[in-house]
C-alpha positions as CSV (number, residue, x, y, z in Angstrom):
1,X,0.0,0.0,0.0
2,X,1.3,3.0,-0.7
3,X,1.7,6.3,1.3
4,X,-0.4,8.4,-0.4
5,X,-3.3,5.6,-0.2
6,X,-2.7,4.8,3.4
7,X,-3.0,8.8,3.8
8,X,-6.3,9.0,1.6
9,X,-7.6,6.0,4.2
10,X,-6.5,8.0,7.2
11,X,-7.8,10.9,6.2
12,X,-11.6,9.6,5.2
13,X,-12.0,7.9,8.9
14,X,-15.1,9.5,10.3
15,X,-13.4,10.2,13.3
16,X,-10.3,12.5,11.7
17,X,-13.4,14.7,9.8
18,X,-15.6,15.1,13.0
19,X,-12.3,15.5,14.9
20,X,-11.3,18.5,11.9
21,X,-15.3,19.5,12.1
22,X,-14.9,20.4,15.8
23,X,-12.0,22.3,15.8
24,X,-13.5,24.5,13.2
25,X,-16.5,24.8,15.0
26,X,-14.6,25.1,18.0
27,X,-12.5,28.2,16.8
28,X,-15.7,29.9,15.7
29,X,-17.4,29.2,19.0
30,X,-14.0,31.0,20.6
31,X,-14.4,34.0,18.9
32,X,-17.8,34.2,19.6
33,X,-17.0,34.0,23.3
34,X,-14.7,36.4,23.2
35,X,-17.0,39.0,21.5
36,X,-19.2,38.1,24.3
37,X,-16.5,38.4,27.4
38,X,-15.0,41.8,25.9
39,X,-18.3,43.7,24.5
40,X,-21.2,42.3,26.9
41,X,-19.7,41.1,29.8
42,X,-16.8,43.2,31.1
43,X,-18.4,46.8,30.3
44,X,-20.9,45.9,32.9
45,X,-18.5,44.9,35.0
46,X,-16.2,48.0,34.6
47,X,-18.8,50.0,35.1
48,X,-19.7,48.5,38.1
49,X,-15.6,48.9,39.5
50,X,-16.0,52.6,38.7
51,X,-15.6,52.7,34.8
52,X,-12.4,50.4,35.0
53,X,-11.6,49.2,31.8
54,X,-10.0,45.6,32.4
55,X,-7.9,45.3,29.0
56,X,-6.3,48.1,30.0
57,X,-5.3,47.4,33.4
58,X,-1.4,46.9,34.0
59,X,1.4,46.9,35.5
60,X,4.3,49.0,34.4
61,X,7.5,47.7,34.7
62,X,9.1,49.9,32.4
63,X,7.3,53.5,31.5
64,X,7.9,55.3,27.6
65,X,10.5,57.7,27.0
66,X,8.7,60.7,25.5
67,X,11.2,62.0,24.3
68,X,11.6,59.1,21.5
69,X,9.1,58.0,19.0
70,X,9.7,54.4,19.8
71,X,7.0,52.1,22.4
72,X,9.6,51.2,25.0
73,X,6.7,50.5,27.4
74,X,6.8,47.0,29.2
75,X,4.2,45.8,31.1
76,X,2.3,42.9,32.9
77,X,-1.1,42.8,31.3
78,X,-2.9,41.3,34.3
79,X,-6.0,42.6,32.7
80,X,-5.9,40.8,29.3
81,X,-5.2,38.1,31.6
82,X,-8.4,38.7,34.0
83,X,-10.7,38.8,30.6
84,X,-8.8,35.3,29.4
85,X,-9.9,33.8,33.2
86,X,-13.5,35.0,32.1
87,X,-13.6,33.8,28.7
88,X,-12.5,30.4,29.8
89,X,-15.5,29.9,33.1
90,X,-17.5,30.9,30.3
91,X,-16.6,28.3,27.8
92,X,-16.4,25.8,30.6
93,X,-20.2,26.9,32.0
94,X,-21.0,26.6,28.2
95,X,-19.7,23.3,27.8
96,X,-20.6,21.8,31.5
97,X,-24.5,23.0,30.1
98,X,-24.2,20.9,26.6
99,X,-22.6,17.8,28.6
100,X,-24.9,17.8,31.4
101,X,-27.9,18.2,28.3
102,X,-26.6,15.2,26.4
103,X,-26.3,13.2,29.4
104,X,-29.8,14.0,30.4
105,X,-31.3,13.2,26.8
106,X,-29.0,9.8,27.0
107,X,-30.6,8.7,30.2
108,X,-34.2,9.6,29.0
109,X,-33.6,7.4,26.1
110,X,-31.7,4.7,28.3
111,X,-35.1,4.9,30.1
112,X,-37.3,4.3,27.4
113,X,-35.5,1.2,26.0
114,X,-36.8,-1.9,27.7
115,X,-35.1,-4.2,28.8
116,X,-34.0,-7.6,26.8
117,X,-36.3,-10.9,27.5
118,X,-34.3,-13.2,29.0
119,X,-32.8,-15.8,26.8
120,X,-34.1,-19.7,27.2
121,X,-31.2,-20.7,29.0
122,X,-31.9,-17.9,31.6
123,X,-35.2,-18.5,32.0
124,X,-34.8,-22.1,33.0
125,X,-32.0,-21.2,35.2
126,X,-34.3,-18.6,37.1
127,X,-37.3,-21.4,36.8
128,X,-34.7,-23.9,39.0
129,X,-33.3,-21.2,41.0
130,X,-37.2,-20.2,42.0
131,X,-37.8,-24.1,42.6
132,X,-34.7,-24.6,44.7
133,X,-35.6,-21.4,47.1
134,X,-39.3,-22.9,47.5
135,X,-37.8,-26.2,48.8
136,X,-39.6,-28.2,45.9
């Protein structure tokens, strides 16, 4: 077999395109949560801390020379870093939500399925199991 067939079989597993399908979808449903953290979330929040503006809270380490044209700034950006924490309990809430919803329409189902008949050979065995605890 060669390699380029072996890689056309690897690649048309169902499990390497839903694994492909989810990351796309996953990288859409990041930026989405992020548009949702930085525009509907935090402004609430900042206004609530006094108008504080957490992607702009830092801490300077160095400060900008003004008398050059260059950014010499550096600093800690502990509030791009807050906004990331917030962006992730929201994807996790997110994703806790669609387990726990999956999990509930699995057991429903799980619910509605009876259970199997017994096969002969159980059957019989239960029959001579009943009879032996009756003392026949």
């Amino acid at each position: 077999m060669s390699i380029l067939s072996e890689f056309r079989e690897f690649i048309a597993r169902g499990n390497v395109v839903d694994l492909a399908v989810g990351v796309i979808i996953g990288g859409a449903f990041g930026k989405i949560v992020t548009a949702l953290v930085e525009d509907v979330v935090m402004p609430p929040i900042g206004l609530l801390m006094s108008g504080v503006d957490f992607s702009l809270m830092n801490w300077v380490l160095k400060a900008d020379n003004p008398a050059t044209k260059v950014d010499e700034m550096v600093a800690i950006q502990y509030g791009a870093f807050l906004n990331t924490i917030i962006q992730f309990l929201i994807v996790a809430w997110v994703v806790f939500l669609l387990v726990k919803a999956v999990n509930t329409l699995r057991r429903a189902q799980a619910a509605e399925v009876p259970p199997p008949a017994p096969s002969a050979q159980e059957a019989l065995l239960t029959e001579i199991r009943d009879l032996l605890k009756s003392g026949r």
